């Protein structure tokens, strides 16, 4: 099949007006598996197909785009970057949108591949051309690419800002169209994942503008379209930079999180829960939350309530946030921090251990795993070990293999056993016999099945 495709490709290159051959090549390619095409990648000569795109013939263009889509998939991004640069540059300025999108998708593959992207970054002229070509496009794929290119290095960000593209994106972020605003904040959040990206956003006053938009959101009836993205932006910014500085400089961010958690809208509650989970994932963030005092206690009560009563999806998000908030690495377990996580745990519900045990006994693997994750998060903290030991039947529940039936649940239970067994205080708190049961479980692995003993019964014949 691949041989037939190669023969037709050679025919297309040889003929003046190869419409029939293009139709035949198009239908043959639908039946050739991608791995067969990959084996022949070195033989694929795509220049003639790119040339046919310039003939302004609708059917030929449509066929060539479809054929190129398939053949380019079979080529490594590095090969595309090295050998098809000129064709890509032409494609970016083609009058037909389908050709532009084909080209942009290839540029996307190149940008996502660390070996291929250096081919572009080492060629300033090509990078500039790609950036300027994309500049004329309002296609969302073009905007996403600009952010990807900008994120690669300070130099690539510089090309994108000089071309005015990033400025255009930022204008739309603060513009009147709320739906465009919602898309733009996702892209700006991606840019903020890099140090040079955050520096640029701060210098340009973008972070201040996002903060001001959150301030003004109360009077905007359409704010629910973009607010979730704006709050997520600050959550990610805080954990990548400094939670304390971010929350001190932009107090509206935490205000909005506290407000959203009290909302009746599950979307808003979900974003607030995720954001608190991100913010509390490191010790500095936990301390920032602790400083808010009774407000944070109320927030914990609310998260505990949602973990018990919300929809399945929101329950899981609450449990994930609780795991993130309560986890303390052994080297950071000071008396103060241990007292803090203990008080947070007790704020979640009247009997939090029973709450999570109840959730973990529901017949939904995702919920079961999320509840086990909460136990795993606190498993190396002495106060939690005492609670577990003093809770009737809890140790039996931990070492009972008959509770979990699917792989994900068995893995989650194994992580809990591992966290307990590897803790320095477990033998003292659980007692040696229970400690040995945990070590045995650990050495047998997550999927151990106890052999059924077959005892011969006398006279059974």
CSV table of C-alpha atoms in Angstrom, one decimal:
chain,number,residue,atom,x,y,z
A,1,UNK,CA,0.0,0.0,0.0
A,2,UNK,CA,2.8,2.4,1.0
A,3,UNK,CA,4.6,1.5,-2.3
A,4,UNK,CA,1.5,2.4,-4.3
A,5,UNK,CA,1.3,5.8,-2.5
A,6,UNK,CA,5.0,6.5,-3.3
A,7,UNK,CA,4.4,5.6,-7.0
A,8,UNK,CA,1.4,8.0,-7.2
A,9,UNK,CA,3.4,10.7,-5.4
A,10,UNK,CA,6.1,10.4,-8.1
A,11,UNK,CA,3.4,10.6,-10.8
A,12,UNK,CA,2.0,13.8,-9.2
A,13,UNK,CA,5.5,15.3,-9.3
A,14,UNK,CA,6.0,14.4,-13.0
A,15,UNK,CA,2.7,15.6,-14.5
A,16,UNK,CA,1.5,19.1,-15.4
A,17,UNK,CA,-2.1,18.7,-14.2
A,18,UNK,CA,-2.3,15.6,-12.0
A,19,UNK,CA,-5.9,15.9,-10.7
A,20,UNK,CA,-6.8,12.2,-11.2
A,21,UNK,CA,-3.5,11.2,-9.6
A,22,UNK,CA,-4.2,13.4,-6.6
A,23,UNK,CA,-7.7,11.9,-6.2
A,24,UNK,CA,-6.1,8.4,-6.3
A,25,UNK,CA,-3.3,9.3,-3.9
A,26,UNK,CA,-5.9,10.8,-1.5
A,27,UNK,CA,-8.0,7.6,-1.4
A,28,UNK,CA,-4.9,5.3,-1.2
A,29,UNK,CA,-3.5,7.2,1.8
A,30,UNK,CA,-6.7,6.7,3.8
A,31,UNK,CA,-5.9,3.0,3.8
A,32,UNK,CA,-2.2,3.1,4.5
A,33,UNK,CA,-1.3,2.7,8.3
A,34,UNK,CA,0.8,5.6,9.6
A,35,UNK,CA,3.6,3.3,10.8
A,36,UNK,CA,4.0,2.1,7.1
A,37,UNK,CA,4.3,5.7,6.0
A,38,UNK,CA,6.8,6.4,8.7
A,39,UNK,CA,9.0,3.6,7.4
A,40,UNK,CA,9.0,5.4,4.0
A,41,UNK,CA,9.4,8.9,5.3
A,42,UNK,CA,12.8,9.4,3.8
A,43,UNK,CA,11.4,8.7,0.3
A,44,UNK,CA,8.5,11.2,0.6
A,45,UNK,CA,9.1,14.2,-1.6
A,46,UNK,CA,6.5,16.8,-0.7
A,47,UNK,CA,7.8,19.8,-2.6
A,48,UNK,CA,5.5,19.2,-5.7
A,49,UNK,CA,2.4,19.0,-3.4
A,50,UNK,CA,3.3,22.4,-1.8
A,51,UNK,CA,3.8,23.9,-5.3
A,52,UNK,CA,0.4,22.7,-6.4
A,53,UNK,CA,-1.1,24.8,-3.5
A,54,UNK,CA,-0.2,27.9,-5.5
A,55,UNK,CA,-2.3,27.1,-8.5
A,56,UNK,CA,-5.5,28.6,-7.1
A,57,UNK,CA,-7.6,25.5,-8.0
A,58,UNK,CA,-10.1,24.7,-5.2
A,59,UNK,CA,-10.2,20.9,-5.6
A,60,UNK,CA,-6.4,20.6,-6.0
A,61,UNK,CA,-5.9,22.7,-2.9
A,62,UNK,CA,-8.3,20.7,-0.8
A,63,UNK,CA,-6.8,17.4,-2.0
A,64,UNK,CA,-3.2,18.6,-1.4
A,65,UNK,CA,-4.0,19.9,2.1
A,66,UNK,CA,-5.6,16.5,3.0
A,67,UNK,CA,-2.7,14.5,1.5
A,68,UNK,CA,-0.1,16.8,3.2
A,69,UNK,CA,-1.8,16.5,6.5
A,70,UNK,CA,-1.4,12.7,6.4
A,71,UNK,CA,2.1,12.6,5.0
A,72,UNK,CA,3.5,15.2,7.4
A,73,UNK,CA,2.2,13.2,10.3
A,74,UNK,CA,4.6,10.5,9.2
A,75,UNK,CA,7.6,12.8,9.4
A,76,UNK,CA,9.5,13.7,12.5
A,77,UNK,CA,9.1,17.4,13.5
A,78,UNK,CA,12.9,17.9,13.3
A,79,UNK,CA,12.8,16.7,9.6
A,80,UNK,CA,9.9,19.1,8.9
A,81,UNK,CA,11.8,22.0,10.5
A,82,UNK,CA,15.0,21.3,8.6
A,83,UNK,CA,13.7,20.4,5.2
A,84,UNK,CA,10.4,22.1,4.7
A,85,UNK,CA,11.1,25.6,6.1
A,86,UNK,CA,10.6,27.5,2.8
A,87,UNK,CA,7.3,25.6,2.2
A,88,UNK,CA,6.1,26.4,5.7
A,89,UNK,CA,6.9,30.1,5.3
A,90,UNK,CA,4.9,30.2,2.0
A,91,UNK,CA,2.1,28.3,3.6
A,92,UNK,CA,1.8,30.9,6.4
A,93,UNK,CA,1.0,33.6,3.9
A,94,UNK,CA,-1.3,31.5,1.7
A,95,UNK,CA,-4.7,33.1,1.0
A,96,UNK,CA,-6.6,29.9,1.8
A,97,UNK,CA,-7.3,29.4,5.6
A,98,UNK,CA,-7.0,25.6,5.3
A,99,UNK,CA,-3.4,25.9,4.1
A,100,UNK,CA,-2.6,28.3,6.9
A,101,UNK,CA,-4.1,26.0,9.5
A,102,UNK,CA,-2.1,23.0,8.1
A,103,UNK,CA,1.1,25.1,8.3
A,104,UNK,CA,0.3,26.4,11.8
A,105,UNK,CA,-0.3,22.9,13.0
A,106,UNK,CA,3.1,21.9,11.7
A,107,UNK,CA,4.7,24.9,13.4
A,108,UNK,CA,2.9,23.8,16.6
A,109,UNK,CA,4.5,20.3,16.3
A,110,UNK,CA,7.9,21.9,15.9
A,111,UNK,CA,7.5,24.3,18.9
A,112,UNK,CA,6.4,21.4,21.1
A,113,UNK,CA,9.5,19.3,20.2
A,114,UNK,CA,12.7,20.4,22.0
A,115,UNK,CA,15.0,19.2,19.2
A,116,UNK,CA,13.0,20.8,16.4
A,117,UNK,CA,12.3,24.1,18.1
A,118,UNK,CA,16.1,24.8,18.2
A,119,UNK,CA,16.0,24.7,14.4
A,120,UNK,CA,13.6,27.7,14.5
A,121,UNK,CA,15.3,29.5,17.4
A,122,UNK,CA,18.7,29.2,15.8
A,123,UNK,CA,17.3,30.8,12.6
A,124,UNK,CA,16.3,34.3,13.7
A,125,UNK,CA,15.0,35.2,10.2
A,126,UNK,CA,12.7,32.1,10.1
A,127,UNK,CA,11.4,32.8,13.6
A,128,UNK,CA,10.7,36.4,12.8
A,129,UNK,CA,8.9,35.4,9.6
A,130,UNK,CA,6.8,32.8,11.5
A,131,UNK,CA,5.9,35.4,14.1
A,132,UNK,CA,5.0,38.1,11.5
A,133,UNK,CA,3.1,35.6,9.4
A,134,UNK,CA,1.0,34.5,12.3
A,135,UNK,CA,0.5,38.1,13.2
A,136,UNK,CA,-2.0,38.6,10.4
A,137,UNK,CA,-4.1,35.8,11.7
A,138,UNK,CA,-7.0,36.0,14.1
A,139,UNK,CA,-7.2,32.2,14.3
A,140,UNK,CA,-7.1,31.0,17.9
A,141,UNK,CA,-4.6,28.4,16.9
A,142,UNK,CA,-2.2,31.2,15.9
A,143,UNK,CA,-2.6,32.9,19.3
A,144,UNK,CA,-1.9,29.7,21.1
A,145,UNK,CA,1.2,29.3,19.0
A,146,UNK,CA,2.4,32.8,19.8
A,147,UNK,CA,2.2,31.9,23.5
A,148,UNK,CA,4.1,28.6,23.0
A,149,UNK,CA,6.8,30.4,21.0
A,150,UNK,CA,7.0,33.2,23.6
A,151,UNK,CA,7.4,30.6,26.4
A,152,UNK,CA,10.5,29.0,24.8
A,153,UNK,CA,13.0,31.7,25.7
A,154,UNK,CA,13.4,35.4,26.5
A,155,UNK,CA,14.6,35.9,22.8
A,156,UNK,CA,11.6,34.3,21.3
A,157,UNK,CA,9.3,36.4,23.6
A,158,UNK,CA,11.2,39.4,22.4
A,159,UNK,CA,10.3,38.6,18.7
A,160,UNK,CA,6.7,38.1,19.6
A,161,UNK,CA,6.5,41.4,21.5
A,162,UNK,CA,8.3,43.3,18.8
A,163,UNK,CA,5.8,42.1,16.3
A,164,UNK,CA,3.0,43.4,18.4
A,165,UNK,CA,1.4,40.0,18.7
A,166,UNK,CA,1.6,39.6,22.5
A,167,UNK,CA,0.4,43.2,22.8
A,168,UNK,CA,-2.7,42.3,20.7
A,169,UNK,CA,-3.3,39.3,22.9
A,170,UNK,CA,-3.1,41.4,26.1
A,171,UNK,CA,-5.4,44.1,24.6
A,172,UNK,CA,-8.0,41.4,24.0
A,173,UNK,CA,-7.5,40.2,27.6
A,174,UNK,CA,-8.7,43.6,28.9
A,175,UNK,CA,-11.1,44.2,26.0
A,176,UNK,CA,-14.9,44.2,26.1
A,177,UNK,CA,-15.5,40.7,24.6
A,178,UNK,CA,-15.9,38.5,27.6
A,179,UNK,CA,-15.7,35.2,25.7
A,180,UNK,CA,-12.4,36.3,24.0
A,181,UNK,CA,-11.2,37.4,27.5
A,182,UNK,CA,-11.9,33.9,28.9
A,183,UNK,CA,-9.8,32.3,26.1
A,184,UNK,CA,-6.9,34.9,26.4
A,185,UNK,CA,-6.5,34.4,30.2
A,186,UNK,CA,-5.7,30.7,29.6
A,187,UNK,CA,-3.0,31.7,27.1
A,188,UNK,CA,-1.6,34.4,29.5
A,189,UNK,CA,-1.6,31.8,32.3
A,190,UNK,CA,0.6,29.5,30.1
A,191,UNK,CA,3.0,32.4,29.5
A,192,UNK,CA,3.2,33.0,33.3
A,193,UNK,CA,4.5,29.4,33.8
A,194,UNK,CA,8.0,30.7,32.6
A,195,UNK,CA,10.1,33.1,34.7
A,196,UNK,CA,10.7,35.5,31.7
A,197,UNK,CA,7.0,35.4,30.9
A,198,UNK,CA,6.1,36.5,34.5
A,199,UNK,CA,8.7,39.2,34.4
A,200,UNK,CA,7.2,40.6,31.2
A,201,UNK,CA,3.6,40.5,32.4
A,202,UNK,CA,4.7,42.3,35.6
A,203,UNK,CA,6.7,45.0,33.7
A,204,UNK,CA,3.8,45.6,31.3
A,205,UNK,CA,1.3,46.1,34.2
A,206,UNK,CA,-0.7,43.1,33.0
A,207,UNK,CA,-0.9,41.5,36.5
A,208,UNK,CA,-2.2,44.8,37.9
A,209,UNK,CA,-4.8,45.0,35.1
A,210,UNK,CA,-6.0,41.4,35.8
A,211,UNK,CA,-6.3,42.3,39.5
A,212,UNK,CA,-8.4,45.5,38.6
A,213,UNK,CA,-10.7,43.5,36.4
A,214,UNK,CA,-11.4,41.1,39.4
A,215,UNK,CA,-12.1,44.2,41.5
A,216,UNK,CA,-14.6,45.4,38.9
A,217,UNK,CA,-16.2,42.0,38.4
A,218,UNK,CA,-18.9,42.6,41.0
A,219,UNK,CA,-20.6,45.2,38.8
A,220,UNK,CA,-20.2,43.1,35.6
A,221,UNK,CA,-23.2,40.7,34.9
A,222,UNK,CA,-21.0,38.7,32.5
A,223,UNK,CA,-18.1,38.2,34.9
A,224,UNK,CA,-18.9,34.5,35.4
A,225,UNK,CA,-17.5,33.9,31.9
A,226,UNK,CA,-13.9,35.1,32.7
A,227,UNK,CA,-13.7,35.2,36.5
A,228,UNK,CA,-12.7,31.5,37.0
A,229,UNK,CA,-9.8,31.9,34.6
A,230,UNK,CA,-8.6,35.1,36.2
A,231,UNK,CA,-8.7,33.6,39.7
A,232,UNK,CA,-6.9,30.5,38.5
A,233,UNK,CA,-4.2,32.8,37.0
A,234,UNK,CA,-3.4,34.2,40.4
A,235,UNK,CA,-3.5,30.8,42.0
A,236,UNK,CA,-0.8,29.6,39.6
A,237,UNK,CA,1.2,32.8,39.9
A,238,UNK,CA,1.2,32.6,43.7
A,239,UNK,CA,2.6,29.1,43.8
A,240,UNK,CA,5.2,29.8,41.1
A,241,UNK,CA,6.4,33.0,42.6
A,242,UNK,CA,5.7,33.7,46.2
A,243,UNK,CA,2.3,33.0,47.8
A,244,UNK,CA,2.9,35.6,50.4
A,245,UNK,CA,4.0,38.4,48.1
A,246,UNK,CA,1.2,37.6,45.6
A,247,UNK,CA,-1.5,37.6,48.2
A,248,UNK,CA,-0.2,40.8,49.9
A,249,UNK,CA,0.1,42.7,46.6
A,250,UNK,CA,-3.2,41.5,45.2
A,251,UNK,CA,-5.5,41.1,48.2
A,252,UNK,CA,-8.6,41.0,45.9
A,253,UNK,CA,-7.4,37.5,44.8
A,254,UNK,CA,-8.0,35.9,48.2
A,255,UNK,CA,-11.1,38.0,48.8
A,256,UNK,CA,-12.6,36.6,45.6
A,257,UNK,CA,-11.6,33.0,46.5
A,258,UNK,CA,-13.4,33.3,49.9
A,259,UNK,CA,-16.4,34.8,48.1
A,260,UNK,CA,-16.5,32.1,45.5
A,261,UNK,CA,-16.5,29.3,48.0
A,262,UNK,CA,-19.7,30.6,49.5
A,263,UNK,CA,-21.3,30.8,46.0
A,264,UNK,CA,-24.3,28.6,45.0
A,265,UNK,CA,-22.7,28.1,41.6
A,266,UNK,CA,-20.7,24.7,41.4
A,267,UNK,CA,-18.4,26.2,38.8
A,268,UNK,CA,-17.3,29.0,41.1
A,269,UNK,CA,-17.0,26.7,44.1
A,270,UNK,CA,-14.9,24.3,42.0
A,271,UNK,CA,-12.4,27.0,41.0
A,272,UNK,CA,-12.1,28.3,44.6
A,273,UNK,CA,-11.5,24.8,45.8
A,274,UNK,CA,-8.8,24.1,43.1
A,275,UNK,CA,-7.2,27.4,43.8
A,276,UNK,CA,-6.9,26.8,47.6
A,277,UNK,CA,-5.5,23.4,46.8
A,278,UNK,CA,-2.8,25.0,44.5
A,279,UNK,CA,-2.0,27.8,47.0
A,280,UNK,CA,-1.8,25.4,50.0
A,281,UNK,CA,0.5,22.9,48.1
A,282,UNK,CA,3.6,24.4,49.7
A,283,UNK,CA,4.4,25.6,53.3
A,284,UNK,CA,4.5,29.3,52.5
A,285,UNK,CA,1.1,29.1,50.9
A,286,UNK,CA,-0.3,27.1,53.9
A,287,UNK,CA,1.0,29.9,56.2
A,288,UNK,CA,-0.7,32.6,54.1
A,289,UNK,CA,-4.0,30.7,54.4
A,290,UNK,CA,-3.5,30.2,58.1
A,291,UNK,CA,-3.0,34.0,58.6
A,292,UNK,CA,-6.6,34.6,57.4
A,293,UNK,CA,-7.8,32.9,60.6
A,294,UNK,CA,-11.5,32.3,61.1
A,295,UNK,CA,-12.2,33.0,57.4
A,296,UNK,CA,-10.1,30.0,56.4
A,297,UNK,CA,-11.7,27.8,59.1
A,298,UNK,CA,-15.1,28.7,57.6
A,299,UNK,CA,-13.7,27.8,54.1
A,300,UNK,CA,-12.6,24.4,55.4
A,301,UNK,CA,-16.0,23.7,56.9
A,302,UNK,CA,-17.5,24.5,53.5
A,303,UNK,CA,-15.0,22.3,51.6
A,304,UNK,CA,-15.8,19.4,54.1
A,305,UNK,CA,-19.5,20.0,53.5
A,306,UNK,CA,-19.0,19.9,49.7
A,307,UNK,CA,-16.8,16.8,49.9
A,308,UNK,CA,-19.8,15.0,51.5
A,309,UNK,CA,-22.7,16.5,49.6
A,310,UNK,CA,-21.6,17.9,46.2
A,311,UNK,CA,-21.7,16.2,42.7
A,312,UNK,CA,-19.2,13.4,42.2
A,313,UNK,CA,-16.8,15.7,40.2
A,314,UNK,CA,-16.8,18.4,42.8
A,315,UNK,CA,-16.4,15.9,45.6
A,316,UNK,CA,-13.2,14.6,44.0
A,317,UNK,CA,-11.9,18.2,43.5
A,318,UNK,CA,-12.6,18.9,47.2
A,319,UNK,CA,-10.8,15.7,48.3
A,320,UNK,CA,-7.8,16.6,46.1
A,321,UNK,CA,-7.6,20.1,47.6
A,322,UNK,CA,-7.8,18.6,51.1
A,323,UNK,CA,-4.9,16.2,50.3
A,324,UNK,CA,-2.8,19.1,49.0
A,325,UNK,CA,-3.6,21.3,52.1
A,326,UNK,CA,-2.9,18.7,54.7
A,327,UNK,CA,0.3,17.1,53.3
A,328,UNK,CA,3.6,18.0,55.1
A,329,UNK,CA,6.9,16.5,54.0
A,330,UNK,CA,8.7,15.0,57.0
A,331,UNK,CA,11.5,17.6,56.9
A,332,UNK,CA,8.9,20.4,57.4
A,333,UNK,CA,7.0,18.9,60.3
A,334,UNK,CA,7.6,21.5,63.0
A,335,UNK,CA,5.4,21.5,66.0
A,336,UNK,CA,3.6,24.6,64.8
A,337,UNK,CA,2.8,23.2,61.4
A,338,UNK,CA,1.7,19.9,62.8
A,339,UNK,CA,-0.7,21.7,65.1
A,340,UNK,CA,-1.9,23.7,62.1
A,341,UNK,CA,-2.7,20.7,59.9
A,342,UNK,CA,-4.4,18.9,62.9
A,343,UNK,CA,-6.7,21.9,63.5
A,344,UNK,CA,-7.4,22.2,59.7
A,345,UNK,CA,-8.4,18.5,59.6
A,346,UNK,CA,-10.7,18.8,62.6
A,347,UNK,CA,-12.4,21.9,61.0
A,348,UNK,CA,-13.5,19.8,58.0
A,349,UNK,CA,-16.3,18.0,59.8
A,350,UNK,CA,-17.4,16.8,63.3
A,351,UNK,CA,-15.7,13.4,62.7
A,352,UNK,CA,-13.4,13.9,59.6
A,353,UNK,CA,-11.8,10.4,59.8
A,354,UNK,CA,-15.3,8.8,59.6
A,355,UNK,CA,-16.4,11.2,56.8
A,356,UNK,CA,-13.5,10.1,54.6
A,357,UNK,CA,-14.0,6.5,55.5
A,358,UNK,CA,-17.6,6.8,54.5
A,359,UNK,CA,-16.6,8.4,51.2
A,360,UNK,CA,-14.0,5.7,50.6
A,361,UNK,CA,-16.6,3.0,51.0
A,362,UNK,CA,-18.8,4.3,48.2
A,363,UNK,CA,-18.7,2.0,45.0
A,364,UNK,CA,-16.9,4.6,42.8
A,365,UNK,CA,-13.2,4.0,42.2
A,366,UNK,CA,-12.4,7.7,41.6
A,367,UNK,CA,-14.0,8.7,44.9
A,368,UNK,CA,-12.4,5.8,46.7
A,369,UNK,CA,-9.0,6.7,45.5
A,370,UNK,CA,-9.5,10.4,46.3
A,371,UNK,CA,-10.5,9.5,49.9
A,372,UNK,CA,-7.4,7.2,50.2
A,373,UNK,CA,-5.3,10.1,49.0
A,374,UNK,CA,-6.5,12.2,52.0
A,375,UNK,CA,-5.4,9.4,54.4
A,376,UNK,CA,-2.1,9.2,52.6
A,377,UNK,CA,-1.5,12.9,52.9
A,378,UNK,CA,-1.7,12.8,56.7
A,379,UNK,CA,-0.3,9.3,57.1
A,380,UNK,CA,3.2,10.5,58.2
A,381,UNK,CA,1.9,13.0,60.8
A,382,UNK,CA,1.9,11.6,64.4
A,383,UNK,CA,-1.5,13.2,65.4
A,384,UNK,CA,-3.2,11.5,62.4
A,385,UNK,CA,-1.6,8.1,63.2
A,386,UNK,CA,-3.0,8.4,66.7
A,387,UNK,CA,-6.5,9.2,65.3
A,388,UNK,CA,-6.2,6.2,62.9
A,389,UNK,CA,-5.0,3.8,65.6
A,390,UNK,CA,-7.8,4.9,68.0
A,391,UNK,CA,-10.5,4.6,65.4
A,392,UNK,CA,-12.2,1.2,65.7
A,393,UNK,CA,-11.4,-1.1,62.8
A,394,UNK,CA,-9.2,1.5,61.0
A,395,UNK,CA,-6.0,-0.5,61.0
A,396,UNK,CA,-7.9,-3.6,59.8
A,397,UNK,CA,-9.4,-1.5,57.0
A,398,UNK,CA,-5.9,-0.4,55.9
A,399,UNK,CA,-4.4,-3.9,55.7
A,400,UNK,CA,-7.6,-5.5,54.3
A,401,UNK,CA,-6.9,-6.3,50.6
A,402,UNK,CA,-10.5,-7.4,49.9
A,403,UNK,CA,-11.8,-3.8,49.9
A,404,UNK,CA,-10.1,-2.8,46.6
A,405,UNK,CA,-11.0,-4.5,43.3
A,406,UNK,CA,-9.5,-2.3,40.5
A,407,UNK,CA,-5.9,-1.4,39.8
A,408,UNK,CA,-6.2,2.3,40.6
A,409,UNK,CA,-7.7,1.6,44.0
A,410,UNK,CA,-5.1,-1.1,44.8
A,411,UNK,CA,-2.3,1.4,43.9
A,412,UNK,CA,-3.9,4.1,46.0
A,413,UNK,CA,-4.2,1.7,49.0
A,414,UNK,CA,-0.5,0.7,48.5
A,415,UNK,CA,0.6,4.3,48.6
A,416,UNK,CA,-1.3,4.7,52.0
A,417,UNK,CA,0.4,1.6,53.4
A,418,UNK,CA,3.8,2.8,52.2
A,419,UNK,CA,3.3,6.3,53.7
A,420,UNK,CA,2.4,4.7,57.1
A,421,UNK,CA,5.1,1.9,57.0
A,422,UNK,CA,7.9,4.4,56.1
A,423,UNK,CA,7.0,6.8,58.9
A,424,UNK,CA,9.5,7.1,61.8
A,425,UNK,CA,6.7,7.2,64.5
A,426,UNK,CA,4.5,4.4,63.2
A,427,UNK,CA,5.9,1.5,65.2
A,428,UNK,CA,5.6,3.4,68.5
A,429,UNK,CA,2.0,4.6,67.8
A,430,UNK,CA,0.5,1.6,66.0
A,431,UNK,CA,2.5,-1.0,68.0
A,432,UNK,CA,5.0,-3.6,66.7
A,433,UNK,CA,2.4,-6.2,65.6
A,434,UNK,CA,0.5,-3.7,63.4
A,435,UNK,CA,3.8,-2.2,62.1
A,436,UNK,CA,4.8,-5.7,61.0
A,437,UNK,CA,1.5,-6.2,59.2
A,438,UNK,CA,2.1,-3.0,57.3
A,439,UNK,CA,5.7,-4.0,56.4
A,440,UNK,CA,4.4,-7.4,55.2
A,441,UNK,CA,1.7,-5.7,53.0
A,442,UNK,CA,4.4,-3.5,51.6
A,443,UNK,CA,6.8,-6.3,50.7
A,444,UNK,CA,4.0,-8.3,49.1
A,445,UNK,CA,3.2,-5.5,46.7
A,446,UNK,CA,0.0,-3.8,45.7
A,447,UNK,CA,-1.6,-6.8,43.8
A,448,UNK,CA,-0.8,-9.7,46.1
A,449,UNK,CA,-3.5,-12.4,46.3
A,450,UNK,CA,-3.5,-14.7,49.2
A,451,UNK,CA,-3.3,-18.4,48.0
A,452,UNK,CA,-6.5,-20.3,48.9
A,453,UNK,CA,-5.5,-23.3,51.0
A,454,UNK,CA,-6.8,-26.7,49.8
A,455,UNK,CA,-7.1,-29.0,52.8
A,456,UNK,CA,-8.0,-32.6,52.0
A,457,UNK,CA,-11.1,-33.7,53.9
A,458,UNK,CA,-11.0,-37.3,55.0
A,459,UNK,CA,-13.7,-39.5,53.5
A,460,UNK,CA,-14.5,-36.9,50.8
A,461,UNK,CA,-14.2,-39.5,48.1
